[in-house]
Short mmCIF file of C-alpha atoms in Angstrom, two decimals:
data_model
loop_
_atom_site.label_atom_id
_atom_site.label_comp_id
_atom_site.label_asym_id
_atom_site.label_seq_id
_atom_site.Cartn_x
_atom_site.Cartn_y
_atom_site.Cartn_z
CA MET A 693 -80.68 -83.06 153.09
CA ASN A 694 -78.01 -82.45 150.48
CA PHE A 695 -77.96 -85.68 148.48
CA THR A 696 -74.55 -84.88 146.99
CA SER A 697 -72.88 -84.41 150.38
CA PRO A 698 -70.57 -87.05 151.91
CA LEU A 699 -72.96 -87.27 154.88
CA PHE A 700 -75.72 -88.66 152.68
CA LEU A 701 -73.51 -90.70 150.36
CA ILE A 702 -71.96 -92.51 153.33
CA GLY A 703 -74.78 -92.27 155.83
CA PHE A 704 -77.78 -93.34 153.75
CA PRO A 705 -76.48 -96.84 152.85
CA LEU A 706 -75.83 -97.42 156.56
CA VAL A 707 -79.32 -96.16 157.48
CA CYS A 708 -80.88 -98.39 154.84
CA LEU A 709 -78.89 -101.42 156.05
CA PHE A 710 -79.68 -100.97 159.75
CA TYR A 711 -83.33 -100.16 159.01
CA ARG A 712 -83.75 -103.49 157.25
CA MET A 713 -81.92 -105.32 160.04
CA LEU A 714 -84.29 -104.14 162.75
CA PRO A 715 -86.68 -106.85 164.02
CA ALA A 716 -90.00 -107.07 162.26
CA ILE A 717 -93.29 -108.77 163.14
CA PRO A 718 -96.05 -109.65 160.64
CA ARG A 719 -99.03 -107.38 161.17
CA ASP A 720 -101.91 -106.05 159.10
CA LEU A 721 -101.24 -102.55 157.90
CA PRO A 722 -103.64 -99.68 157.37
CA GLY A 723 -104.82 -99.59 153.78
CA ASP A 724 -102.90 -96.39 153.03
CA ALA A 725 -99.59 -97.96 153.95
CA SER A 726 -99.56 -100.25 150.97
CA GLN A 727 -100.75 -97.80 148.37
CA GLU A 728 -98.76 -96.33 145.54
CA HIS A 729 -99.58 -92.65 145.72
CA VAL A 730 -99.56 -90.80 142.42
CA MET A 731 -100.86 -87.28 142.17
CA ARG A 732 -103.27 -87.87 139.34
CA GLY A 733 -105.08 -91.16 139.56
CA ARG A 734 -103.57 -93.02 142.51
CA SER A 735 -103.04 -96.68 141.87
CA HIS A 736 -103.55 -98.91 144.88
CA GLY A 737 -101.09 -101.67 145.65
CA PRO A 738 -102.01 -105.03 147.09
CA THR A 739 -103.17 -105.08 150.67
CA GLY A 740 -102.49 -107.82 153.18
CA ARG A 741 -99.88 -108.76 155.72
CA ASN A 742 -96.56 -106.96 155.74
CA LEU A 743 -93.51 -107.07 157.95
CA VAL A 744 -93.70 -104.19 160.41
CA ALA A 745 -90.94 -103.22 162.81
CA GLN A 746 -91.85 -103.37 166.50
CA GLY A 747 -89.98 -103.36 169.78
CA LEU A 748 -88.26 -100.86 172.04
CA PHE A 749 -86.01 -99.48 169.33
CA SER A 750 -88.43 -99.50 166.44
CA ARG A 751 -87.92 -98.50 162.86
CA GLN A 752 -89.87 -95.31 163.54
CA THR A 753 -87.49 -94.28 166.31
CA PHE A 754 -84.48 -95.15 164.19
CA LEU A 755 -85.76 -93.17 161.20
CA LEU A 756 -86.59 -90.16 163.37
CA LEU A 757 -83.10 -90.11 164.90
CA ALA A 758 -81.53 -90.57 161.48
CA SER A 759 -83.66 -87.75 160.02
CA TRP A 760 -82.68 -85.38 162.81
CA LEU A 761 -79.00 -86.30 162.52
CA PHE A 762 -79.04 -85.78 158.76
CA TYR A 763 -80.68 -82.38 159.25
CA MET A 764 -78.27 -81.32 162.00
CA GLY A 765 -75.35 -82.44 159.84
CA GLY A 766 -76.25 -79.78 157.30
CA SER A 767 -78.07 -77.17 159.43
CA PHE A 768 -77.25 -77.72 163.10
CA ARG A 769 -78.26 -74.19 164.17
CA CYS A 770 -81.65 -74.53 162.48
CA PHE A 771 -82.62 -77.77 164.20
CA PRO A 772 -84.27 -76.09 167.25
CA LEU A 773 -86.54 -74.22 164.83
CA LEU A 774 -87.59 -77.47 163.15
CA LEU A 775 -88.25 -78.99 166.56
CA LEU A 776 -90.26 -75.94 167.66
CA VAL A 777 -92.51 -75.99 164.56
CA THR A 778 -93.00 -79.73 165.05
CA LEU A 779 -93.99 -79.31 168.70
CA VAL A 780 -96.35 -76.38 168.08
CA THR A 781 -98.20 -78.07 165.22
CA TYR A 782 -98.36 -81.36 167.13
CA LEU A 783 -99.92 -79.72 170.20
CA GLY A 784 -102.04 -77.46 167.99
CA GLY A 785 -103.54 -80.43 166.15
CA ILE A 786 -104.50 -82.12 169.42
CA ALA A 787 -105.99 -78.91 170.81
CA ILE A 788 -107.99 -78.29 167.61
CA GLU A 789 -109.42 -81.79 167.64
CA LYS A 790 -110.28 -81.54 171.32
CA ALA A 791 -112.10 -78.24 170.77
CA ARG A 792 -114.06 -79.71 167.86
CA ILE A 793 -115.06 -82.79 169.84
CA GLU A 794 -116.17 -80.73 172.83
CA LYS A 795 -118.21 -78.46 170.59
CA ALA A 796 -119.73 -81.44 168.79
CA ARG A 797 -120.78 -83.06 172.05
CA ALA A 798 -122.34 -79.85 173.27
CA ASN A 799 -124.13 -79.23 170.01
CA GLU A 800 -127.22 -81.15 169.05
CA ASN A 801 -125.82 -81.23 165.51
CA GLY A 802 -122.58 -82.78 166.71
CA ARG A 803 -123.18 -86.00 164.82
CA ALA A 804 -122.49 -84.11 161.60
CA TYR A 805 -118.88 -83.79 162.74
CA GLU A 806 -118.64 -87.38 163.96
CA ASN A 807 -119.83 -88.59 160.56
CA GLY A 808 -117.29 -86.36 158.80
CA ARG A 809 -119.91 -84.00 157.37
CA ALA A 810 -118.63 -80.46 157.46
CA ASP A 811 -118.79 -77.64 155.00
CA GLU A 812 -116.13 -77.20 152.35
CA ASN A 813 -113.85 -75.28 154.72
CA GLY A 814 -114.48 -77.58 157.68
CA ARG A 815 -116.22 -74.90 159.73
CA GLU A 816 -119.08 -75.49 162.12
CA ASP A 817 -121.33 -72.77 163.42
CA GLY A 818 -119.99 -71.30 166.60
CA ASN A 819 -116.83 -73.42 166.72
CA GLY A 820 -114.77 -70.38 167.58
CA ARG A 821 -112.35 -72.08 169.92
CA ALA A 822 -111.01 -74.48 167.28
CA TRP A 823 -110.76 -71.59 164.83
CA MET A 824 -108.85 -69.50 167.36
CA ILE A 825 -106.37 -72.30 168.07
CA LEU A 826 -105.85 -72.83 164.35
CA ALA A 827 -105.33 -69.10 163.85
CA LEU A 828 -102.68 -69.03 166.60
CA VAL A 829 -100.85 -71.99 165.06
CA LEU A 830 -100.94 -70.39 161.60
CA ILE A 831 -99.73 -67.04 162.97
CA PHE A 832 -96.87 -68.76 164.78
CA VAL A 833 -95.67 -70.93 161.87
CA PHE A 834 -96.20 -68.29 159.19
CA GLY A 835 -94.66 -65.72 161.54
CA ILE A 836 -91.44 -67.75 161.77
CA LEU A 837 -91.43 -68.21 157.99
CA PHE A 838 -92.03 -64.49 157.47
CA PHE A 839 -89.29 -63.45 159.90
CA PHE A 840 -86.57 -65.59 158.35
CA LYS A 841 -87.61 -65.33 154.70
CA TYR A 842 -89.47 -62.06 154.17
CA PHE A 843 -88.62 -59.60 156.95
CA GLY A 844 -85.53 -58.26 155.20
CA PHE A 845 -87.44 -57.89 151.94
CA VAL A 846 -90.25 -55.93 153.61
CA GLN A 847 -87.71 -53.78 155.47
CA ASP A 848 -85.84 -53.02 152.23
CA ASN A 849 -89.01 -51.91 150.48
CA PHE A 850 -90.11 -49.83 153.47
CA ASN A 851 -86.73 -48.11 153.59
CA ARG A 852 -86.83 -47.45 149.85
CA PHE A 853 -90.35 -46.02 150.10
CA THR A 854 -89.50 -43.75 153.04
CA GLY A 855 -86.10 -42.72 151.69
CA ILE A 856 -84.10 -44.36 154.48
CA ASP A 857 -80.61 -45.30 153.30
CA SER A 858 -80.30 -48.62 155.06
CA ARG A 859 -80.31 -52.26 154.02
CA GLY A 860 -82.85 -54.61 155.55
CA LEU A 861 -81.94 -57.42 157.91
CA ARG A 862 -80.76 -60.54 156.10
CA LEU A 863 -80.90 -63.82 158.01
CA PRO A 864 -79.71 -67.21 156.76
CA LEU A 865 -82.75 -69.12 155.54
CA PRO A 866 -83.25 -72.29 157.61
CA ALA A 867 -82.97 -75.37 155.42
CA GLY A 868 -86.34 -76.67 154.27
CA ILE A 869 -88.42 -74.15 156.22
CA SER A 870 -90.78 -73.43 153.30
CA PHE A 871 -91.40 -77.13 152.81
CA TYR A 872 -91.84 -78.41 156.37
CA SER A 873 -93.90 -75.32 157.30
CA PHE A 874 -96.39 -76.04 154.53
CA GLN A 875 -96.46 -79.76 155.34
CA SER A 876 -97.17 -79.21 159.04
CA ILE A 877 -99.73 -76.47 158.32
CA SER A 878 -101.64 -78.76 155.95
CA TYR A 879 -101.90 -81.28 158.79
CA CYS A 880 -103.44 -78.72 161.16
CA LEU A 881 -105.85 -77.52 158.47
CA ASP A 882 -106.95 -81.09 157.77
CA VAL A 883 -107.59 -81.68 161.49
CA TYR A 884 -109.60 -78.45 161.68
CA ARG A 885 -111.67 -79.40 158.65
CA GLY A 886 -112.42 -82.79 160.16
CA ARG A 887 -110.65 -84.67 157.38
CA ARG A 888 -108.47 -86.58 159.82
CA GLY A 889 -107.91 -87.03 163.51
CA ALA A 890 -105.01 -85.54 165.42
CA GLU A 891 -101.90 -87.70 165.74
CA ARG A 892 -101.29 -88.49 169.42
CA ASN A 893 -97.88 -90.16 169.06
CA PHE A 894 -95.27 -87.39 169.04
CA ARG A 895 -92.57 -89.67 167.62
CA ASP A 896 -94.67 -90.58 164.60
CA PHE A 897 -95.74 -86.98 164.02
CA ALA A 898 -92.16 -85.71 164.33
CA LEU A 899 -91.11 -88.32 161.78
CA PHE A 900 -93.87 -87.11 159.44
CA VAL A 901 -92.50 -83.55 159.61
CA SER A 902 -88.81 -84.53 159.55
CA PHE A 903 -88.64 -87.58 157.24
CA PHE A 904 -85.21 -86.95 155.75
CA PRO A 905 -85.67 -87.88 152.05
CA GLN A 906 -88.21 -85.08 151.53
CA LEU A 907 -87.54 -82.71 154.43
CA VAL A 908 -85.47 -80.02 152.71
CA ALA A 909 -87.00 -79.78 149.21
CA GLY A 910 -90.14 -81.90 149.11
CA PRO A 911 -92.30 -83.44 147.86
CA ILE A 912 -94.74 -81.71 150.23
CA GLU A 913 -96.64 -84.67 151.63
CA ARG A 914 -100.08 -84.88 153.28
CA ALA A 915 -100.63 -86.55 156.62
CA ASP A 916 -103.24 -88.96 155.24
CA ASP A 917 -100.73 -90.27 152.73
CA LEU A 918 -97.44 -90.35 154.65
CA LEU A 919 -98.37 -90.81 158.31
CA PRO A 920 -99.95 -94.28 157.96
CA GLN A 921 -96.86 -95.50 156.14
CA LEU A 922 -94.50 -94.09 158.77
CA LYS A 923 -96.59 -95.51 161.59
CA ALA A 924 -96.33 -98.91 159.92
CA CYS A 925 -92.76 -98.72 158.51
CA PRO A 926 -93.28 -101.80 156.32
CA SER A 927 -90.37 -103.85 155.07
CA PRO A 928 -89.52 -102.95 151.47
CA ALA A 929 -91.06 -105.21 148.85
CA GLU A 930 -88.76 -107.18 146.56
CA SER A 931 -89.34 -104.75 143.70
CA ASP A 932 -88.63 -101.69 145.86
CA THR A 933 -84.86 -102.21 145.82
CA PRO A 934 -84.21 -102.10 142.05
CA ILE A 935 -86.86 -99.43 141.44
CA GLY A 936 -85.65 -97.26 144.32
CA ALA A 937 -82.04 -97.63 143.24
CA PHE A 938 -82.93 -96.64 139.69
CA TYR A 939 -84.80 -93.55 140.88
CA ILE A 940 -81.72 -92.50 142.84
CA LEU A 941 -79.47 -93.15 139.84
CA ARG A 942 -81.80 -91.17 137.60
CA GLY A 943 -81.84 -88.28 140.05
CA PHE A 944 -78.05 -88.09 140.22
CA PHE A 945 -77.88 -88.29 136.42
CA LYS A 946 -80.25 -85.34 136.07
CA LYS A 947 -78.38 -83.30 138.66
CA ILE A 948 -74.73 -84.01 137.83
CA VAL A 949 -74.75 -84.86 134.13
CA ILE A 950 -77.41 -82.36 132.98
CA ALA A 951 -78.11 -79.60 135.52
CA ASP A 952 -74.53 -78.94 136.64
CA PHE A 953 -73.29 -79.05 133.03
CA VAL A 954 -75.93 -76.60 131.79
CA SER A 955 -75.46 -74.25 134.78
CA VAL A 956 -72.12 -73.01 133.40
CA TYR A 957 -73.75 -71.82 130.17
CA VAL A 958 -76.82 -70.46 131.96
CA SER A 959 -74.64 -68.30 134.21
CA ALA A 960 -72.68 -67.07 131.20
CA LEU A 961 -75.86 -66.06 129.37
CA PHE A 962 -77.55 -64.32 132.30
CA ASP A 963 -74.35 -62.49 133.29
CA ALA A 964 -73.53 -61.34 129.75
CA GLY A 965 -74.59 -57.74 130.40
CA LYS A 966 -75.36 -57.21 126.71
CA TYR A 967 -78.36 -59.13 125.40
CA ASN A 968 -79.88 -59.95 122.03
CA GLY A 969 -82.67 -62.21 120.82
CA PRO A 970 -80.80 -65.54 120.46
CA LEU A 971 -79.04 -65.06 123.80
CA THR A 972 -82.27 -64.29 125.68
CA VAL A 973 -84.23 -67.17 124.16
CA LEU A 974 -81.37 -69.63 124.73
CA ALA A 975 -80.95 -68.40 128.32
CA GLY A 976 -84.61 -69.07 129.12
CA MET A 977 -84.61 -72.50 127.48
CA LEU A 978 -81.37 -73.69 129.05
CA PHE A 979 -82.38 -72.51 132.50
CA GLY A 980 -85.69 -74.31 132.01
CA PHE A 981 -83.76 -77.53 131.43
CA GLN A 982 -81.41 -76.79 134.32
CA ILE A 983 -84.08 -76.15 136.93
CA TYR A 984 -86.14 -79.13 135.77
CA ALA A 985 -83.16 -81.52 135.84
CA ASP A 986 -82.04 -80.09 139.18
CA PHE A 987 -85.37 -80.09 141.01
CA SER A 988 -86.86 -83.25 139.50
CA GLY A 989 -83.47 -84.89 140.10
CA TYR A 990 -83.75 -84.08 143.79
CA SER A 991 -87.32 -85.40 143.83
CA ASP A 992 -86.23 -88.62 142.13
CA ILE A 993 -83.52 -89.20 144.73
CA ALA A 994 -86.06 -88.52 147.49
CA LEU A 995 -88.53 -90.98 145.95
CA GLY A 996 -85.81 -93.60 145.51
CA ALA A 997 -84.41 -93.22 149.03
CA ALA A 998 -87.89 -93.52 150.54
CA ARG A 999 -88.68 -96.48 148.29
CA LEU A 1000 -85.60 -98.35 149.55
CA LEU A 1001 -87.14 -97.94 153.02
CA GLY A 1002 -90.53 -99.23 151.85
CA ILE A 1003 -92.13 -95.75 151.84
CA ARG A 1004 -93.95 -94.32 148.81
CA LEU A 1005 -93.81 -90.56 148.21
CA HIS A 1006 -95.80 -88.53 145.72
CA ILE A 1007 -94.48 -88.04 142.22
CA ASN A 1008 -93.59 -84.35 141.95
CA PHE A 1009 -92.94 -84.02 138.21
CA ASP A 1010 -94.67 -85.61 135.24
CA SER A 1011 -92.81 -84.57 132.07
CA PRO A 1012 -93.83 -80.89 132.35
CA TYR A 1013 -92.27 -79.87 129.03
CA LEU A 1014 -94.63 -82.23 127.23
CA ALA A 1015 -97.56 -80.11 128.45
CA ASP A 1016 -99.75 -78.65 125.72
CA SER A 1017 -101.02 -75.70 127.77
CA ILE A 1018 -99.97 -73.64 130.78
CA ARG A 1019 -102.74 -75.31 132.78
CA ASP A 1020 -101.37 -78.71 131.80
CA PHE A 1021 -97.86 -77.53 132.72
CA TRP A 1022 -98.97 -76.81 136.28
CA ARG A 1023 -100.55 -80.25 136.51
CA ARG A 1024 -97.09 -81.65 135.82
CA TRP A 1025 -94.68 -79.20 137.50
CA HIS A 1026 -94.07 -79.24 141.28
CA ILE A 1027 -97.29 -81.18 141.64
CA THR A 1028 -97.39 -81.27 145.44
CA LEU A 1029 -97.00 -77.48 145.77
CA THR A 1030 -99.69 -76.89 143.15
CA SER A 1031 -101.97 -79.31 145.01
CA TRP A 1032 -101.27 -77.52 148.31
CA PHE A 1033 -102.24 -74.10 146.94
CA THR A 1034 -105.28 -75.59 145.21
CA ASP A 1035 -106.65 -77.25 148.34
CA TYR A 1036 -105.79 -74.62 150.94
CA VAL A 1037 -105.97 -71.31 149.05
CA TYR A 1038 -107.70 -71.59 145.65
CA ILE A 1039 -110.72 -73.69 146.68
CA PRO A 1040 -111.42 -71.78 149.96
CA LEU A 1041 -111.36 -68.53 147.94
CA GLY A 1042 -114.13 -69.95 145.78
CA GLY A 1043 -112.18 -71.64 143.00
CA SER A 1044 -114.00 -71.38 139.69
CA ARG A 1045 -117.52 -71.55 141.12
CA ARG A 1046 -118.34 -67.86 141.52
CA GLY A 1047 -118.06 -66.44 138.03
CA THR A 1048 -115.24 -65.60 135.67
CA ALA A 1049 -114.06 -62.45 137.47
CA VAL A 1050 -113.68 -64.23 140.79
CA HIS A 1051 -112.08 -67.20 139.04
CA VAL A 1052 -109.44 -64.96 137.46
CA ARG A 1053 -108.90 -63.14 140.77
CA ASN A 1054 -108.31 -66.44 142.58
CA ILE A 1055 -105.82 -67.59 139.96
CA LEU A 1056 -103.84 -64.36 140.24
CA ILE A 1057 -103.81 -64.53 144.05
CA VAL A 1058 -102.62 -68.13 144.08
CA PHE A 1059 -99.81 -67.53 141.60
CA LEU A 1060 -98.70 -64.31 143.28
CA LEU A 1061 -98.40 -66.27 146.53
CA SER A 1062 -96.65 -69.09 144.68
CA GLY A 1063 -94.13 -66.61 143.31
CA PHE A 1064 -93.41 -65.19 146.76
CA TRP A 1065 -93.17 -68.74 148.16
CA HIS A 1066 -90.21 -69.28 145.86
CA GLY A 1067 -88.37 -66.21 147.03
CA ALA A 1068 -88.59 -62.85 148.76
CA ASP A 1069 -88.06 -60.63 145.75
CA TRP A 1070 -90.19 -58.88 143.18
CA HIS A 1071 -88.88 -60.90 140.25
CA PHE A 1072 -90.27 -64.07 141.86
CA ALA A 1073 -93.62 -62.34 142.34
CA ALA A 1074 -93.49 -61.20 138.71
CA TRP A 1075 -92.80 -64.78 137.61
CA GLY A 1076 -95.83 -65.99 139.57
CA LEU A 1077 -98.06 -63.25 138.15
CA TYR A 1078 -96.77 -64.04 134.64
CA HIS A 1079 -98.09 -67.58 134.96
CA GLY A 1080 -101.26 -66.33 136.63
CA VAL A 1081 -101.94 -64.01 133.69
CA LEU A 1082 -101.29 -66.83 131.19
CA LEU A 1083 -103.70 -69.11 133.03
CA SER A 1084 -106.28 -66.33 133.26
CA CYS A 1085 -106.01 -65.78 129.50
CA GLY A 1086 -106.66 -69.50 129.08
CA VAL A 1087 -109.80 -69.20 131.21
CA LEU A 1088 -111.05 -66.24 129.16
CA LEU A 1089 -110.29 -67.99 125.87
CA GLU A 1090 -112.15 -71.08 127.05
CA ARG A 1091 -115.15 -68.94 127.94
CA ALA A 1092 -115.00 -67.27 124.51
CA ARG A 1093 -114.82 -70.69 122.88
CA ARG A 1094 -117.93 -71.86 124.73
CA ASN A 1095 -119.78 -68.66 123.82
CA ALA A 1096 -118.75 -69.00 120.19
CA ALA A 1097 -119.86 -72.63 120.14
CA GLY A 1098 -123.22 -71.58 121.56
CA ARG A 1099 -123.65 -69.14 118.67
CA GLY A 1100 -122.59 -71.74 116.13
CA ARG A 1101 -119.21 -70.12 115.40
CA MET A 1102 -115.84 -71.83 115.20
CA LEU A 1103 -112.54 -70.61 116.63
CA LEU A 1104 -109.10 -71.55 115.35
CA SER A 1105 -108.62 -73.91 118.32
CA ASP A 1106 -111.71 -75.84 117.25
CA MET A 1107 -110.59 -76.45 113.66
CA SER A 1108 -109.60 -79.97 112.81
CA PHE A 1109 -105.98 -80.17 111.63
CA GLY A 1110 -105.47 -83.61 113.16
CA PRO A 1111 -104.44 -84.23 116.78
CA GLY A 1112 -100.71 -84.68 116.02
CA PRO A 1113 -99.77 -81.30 114.45
CA ILE A 1114 -101.98 -79.28 116.77
CA ARG A 1115 -100.61 -81.05 119.85
CA ILE A 1116 -97.02 -80.44 118.70
CA LEU A 1117 -97.68 -76.76 118.06
CA ARG A 1118 -99.41 -76.32 121.44
CA THR A 1119 -96.57 -78.11 123.23
CA ALA A 1120 -93.93 -76.00 121.47
CA LEU A 1121 -95.81 -72.78 122.32
CA THR A 1122 -96.21 -73.82 125.95
CA PHE A 1123 -92.49 -74.58 126.22
CA LEU A 1124 -91.64 -71.21 124.68
CA LEU A 1125 -93.94 -69.36 127.08
CA THR A 1126 -92.54 -71.15 130.13
CA SER A 1127 -89.00 -70.45 128.88
CA PHE A 1128 -89.74 -66.71 128.70
CA GLY A 1129 -91.09 -66.96 132.24
CA TRP A 1130 -87.91 -68.61 133.52
CA ILE A 1131 -86.02 -65.42 132.63
CA LEU A 1132 -87.98 -63.60 135.35
CA PHE A 1133 -87.29 -66.44 137.77
CA ARG A 1134 -83.52 -66.65 137.15
CA ALA A 1135 -82.74 -62.95 136.71
CA SER A 1136 -81.31 -61.07 139.68
CA SER A 1137 -84.10 -58.47 139.55
CA VAL A 1138 -87.08 -57.34 137.50
CA ARG A 1139 -84.86 -54.70 135.87
CA HIS A 1140 -82.38 -57.40 134.86
CA ALA A 1141 -85.16 -59.48 133.30
CA LEU A 1142 -86.57 -56.45 131.43
CA SER A 1143 -83.13 -55.69 130.00
CA MET A 1144 -83.01 -59.24 128.64
CA TYR A 1145 -86.53 -59.00 127.20
CA ALA A 1146 -85.58 -55.68 125.57
CA GLY A 1147 -82.97 -57.47 123.48
CA LEU A 1148 -85.40 -59.97 121.95
CA GLY A 1149 -85.73 -58.02 118.72
CA LYS A 1150 -82.00 -57.62 118.12
CA GLY A 1151 -79.08 -59.69 116.89
CA TRP A 1152 -80.84 -62.60 115.26
CA MET A 1153 -78.36 -62.59 112.39
CA ASP A 1154 -75.30 -61.83 114.53
CA PRO A 1155 -74.08 -64.65 116.83
CA ALA A 1156 -71.10 -62.59 118.06
CA VAL A 1157 -72.82 -61.56 121.31
CA LEU A 1158 -73.63 -65.20 122.07
CA ARG A 1159 -70.05 -66.34 121.44
CA ALA A 1160 -68.65 -63.45 123.48
CA ALA A 1161 -70.88 -64.32 126.46
CA PHE A 1162 -69.63 -67.90 126.55
CA MET A 1163 -65.99 -66.94 126.02
CA SER A 1164 -66.06 -64.31 128.79
CA ALA A 1165 -67.39 -66.94 131.21
CA GLY A 1166 -64.66 -69.39 130.26
CA ALA A 1167 -67.22 -71.74 128.69
CA PRO A 1168 -66.58 -71.77 124.93
CA LEU A 1169 -69.38 -73.45 123.02
CA SER A 1170 -67.55 -76.33 121.33
CA ALA A 1171 -69.10 -78.79 118.91
CA ALA A 1172 -69.22 -81.42 121.66
CA SER A 1173 -71.03 -79.00 123.98
CA ILE A 1174 -73.56 -78.14 121.29
CA VAL A 1175 -74.29 -81.83 120.72
CA ARG A 1176 -74.59 -82.46 124.46
CA ILE A 1177 -76.98 -79.54 124.91
CA ALA A 1178 -79.06 -80.64 121.93
CA LEU A 1179 -79.36 -84.15 123.40
CA ILE A 1180 -80.72 -82.92 126.75
CA PRO A 1181 -84.44 -83.17 125.82
CA VAL A 1182 -83.86 -86.66 124.40
CA LEU A 1183 -82.01 -87.80 127.52
CA LEU A 1184 -84.67 -86.40 129.82
CA TYR A 1185 -87.36 -88.24 127.89
CA LEU A 1186 -85.49 -91.56 127.76
CA ILE A 1187 -84.64 -91.67 131.46
CA ARG A 1188 -88.26 -90.81 132.19
CA VAL A 1189 -89.78 -93.76 130.32
CA VAL A 1190 -87.31 -96.51 131.28
CA PRO A 1191 -88.49 -96.86 134.94
CA ASP A 1192 -92.09 -97.04 133.71
CA ALA A 1193 -91.12 -99.94 131.50
CA HIS A 1194 -89.33 -101.59 134.40
CA GLU A 1195 -92.34 -101.35 136.70
CA SER A 1196 -94.53 -103.12 134.15
CA ASN A 1197 -95.03 -106.86 134.23
CA ASP A 1198 -92.84 -107.43 131.16
CA SER A 1199 -89.48 -108.53 132.59
CA GLY A 1200 -87.90 -109.72 129.34
CA GLY A 1201 -86.12 -107.29 127.07
CA ARG A 1202 -87.12 -104.32 129.19
CA ALA A 1203 -85.13 -105.62 132.17
CA GLY A 1204 -82.08 -105.83 129.93
CA LEU A 1205 -82.76 -102.29 128.70
CA LEU A 1206 -82.91 -101.12 132.31
CA ARG A 1207 -79.54 -102.68 133.13
CA ILE A 1208 -77.89 -101.16 130.06
CA THR A 1209 -79.41 -97.75 130.80
CA ALA A 1210 -78.35 -97.92 134.45
CA PHE A 1211 -74.78 -98.81 133.46
CA LEU A 1212 -74.56 -95.93 130.98
CA MET A 1213 -76.08 -93.49 133.47
CA ALA A 1214 -73.72 -94.58 136.24
CA SER A 1215 -70.73 -94.22 133.92
CA ALA A 1216 -71.82 -90.73 132.88
CA ILE A 1217 -72.36 -89.74 136.54
CA VAL A 1218 -68.87 -90.88 137.55
CA VAL A 1219 -67.19 -89.11 134.62
CA SER A 1220 -69.16 -85.90 135.16
CA TRP A 1221 -68.58 -85.95 138.92
CA ILE A 1222 -64.83 -86.33 138.44
CA GLY A 1223 -64.93 -83.49 135.93
CA ASN A 1224 -66.85 -81.28 138.37
CA LEU A 1225 -64.37 -82.00 141.15
CA ALA A 1226 -61.39 -81.32 138.89
CA GLY A 1227 -62.89 -78.10 137.57
CA GLY A 1228 -64.24 -76.90 140.89
CA THR A 1229 -67.76 -76.79 139.48
CA GLY A 1230 -71.00 -78.30 140.72
CA ASN A 1231 -73.76 -76.59 142.64
CA ASP A 1232 -76.20 -77.15 145.46
CA PHE A 1233 -79.74 -78.03 144.46
CA ILE A 1234 -81.54 -74.88 143.29
CA TYR A 1235 -84.58 -75.32 145.54
CA PHE A 1236 -82.42 -75.35 148.69
CA GLN A 1237 -82.63 -71.54 148.58
CA PHE A 1238 -86.43 -71.65 148.90
#
């Protein structure tokens, strides 16, 4: 779902209006339907009676049709694939649950399953049929993902290795396939592990896979969190309208005012051809701001759109550039993807429980897979391994710190310089390390990234290369542009804290601050959008390509 397309800008207000007009009947909701889901420390909203849509043409049916129409409006040819993955995982979940129940009834230890007691991977001795069904579902879904996303990459590398002068097959990547594949797979894995029952209502399950605010670029939701809400479709609370609208406004501000503005300078820097230290460092930092504003902007719009419908999605970003370590960064960046890999790859591999060597191995595997998830190219894999190595170094340093403490020694990290200065230094170092990593992510190839890294030691006293790069791209770095770029971190911080203030119980001066901020943001969005249209600039959301 492209939130900047006319289809969404015109269609979503109509969907929101008709959704709220559908008849509703008071009914008790499942507990999950009224919870505010936050990745770290979920806060639970008030339970009780809510207005829930019922009838022949229910809110669920309306949302499902709207989600499918929105998807077909942007990717009509890819819709059958979405429907096929939905159908296979729906039937697979039912078949897995049926196989588990039959095995439990035939097994004298079946009550362990009925009471939800399974091992950490959900396996039961001899439950081969459920495992086989799960394996077939995984092969099918991952096979489709591999064919469309990775087949050409594998073919290219095979041809290069064998000396064949031919380019691999390149197919258009179906919109959202990486996201809805992972979301539907997590459902099947949870059913296999006995964490939840299979969903028998195809309409509700299809809506879980296809819910339009988060279908194309996340957040990647779990069935236990999203399905109960979609089955209930509660009427939005009074506070949902202003909060949801502000999230949407904040998302458009990040995308149009920050990300699209910075993208011009990022492209100029990465396409310069001749690189020095200031250019390379600035390229990594600016792209870090661009991808954060772009992706978190999309997530904010998704959260806001869902909130206007009374649905709560997971927060996907939590001020990642305020992290004071790489580990902390990954607790704050693309939280739902990190959680997915943690629960379904890292923990089943053994996590951190089997010694340091296995712990480091598991980290490297997870981040290699995370890199390839982002794209079928070696520079994405290198970016993933870069973060895996940094995290592994953190693990080894932590082990050395514990060993030193056991021998009564003190490391530099243990010295007391006061929490403020140390935290600032750690945060600055973490930002610098992630910025260097973004060069691998944004570069067209590993060779391109290495050529940029090679220039780090040159040109620190000569800004001519930097000026030439901007001039050649038709983006001269004026005083106004420098001020606007310098204000980006401040703007990102301010628009992050204002909604938190609004959601608090203090409705005095903070409500006025919210209105002023919303007005200024809306004005900036309109001006920037007009400028983008006049200049022919503006880009799709970055994560659409994944």
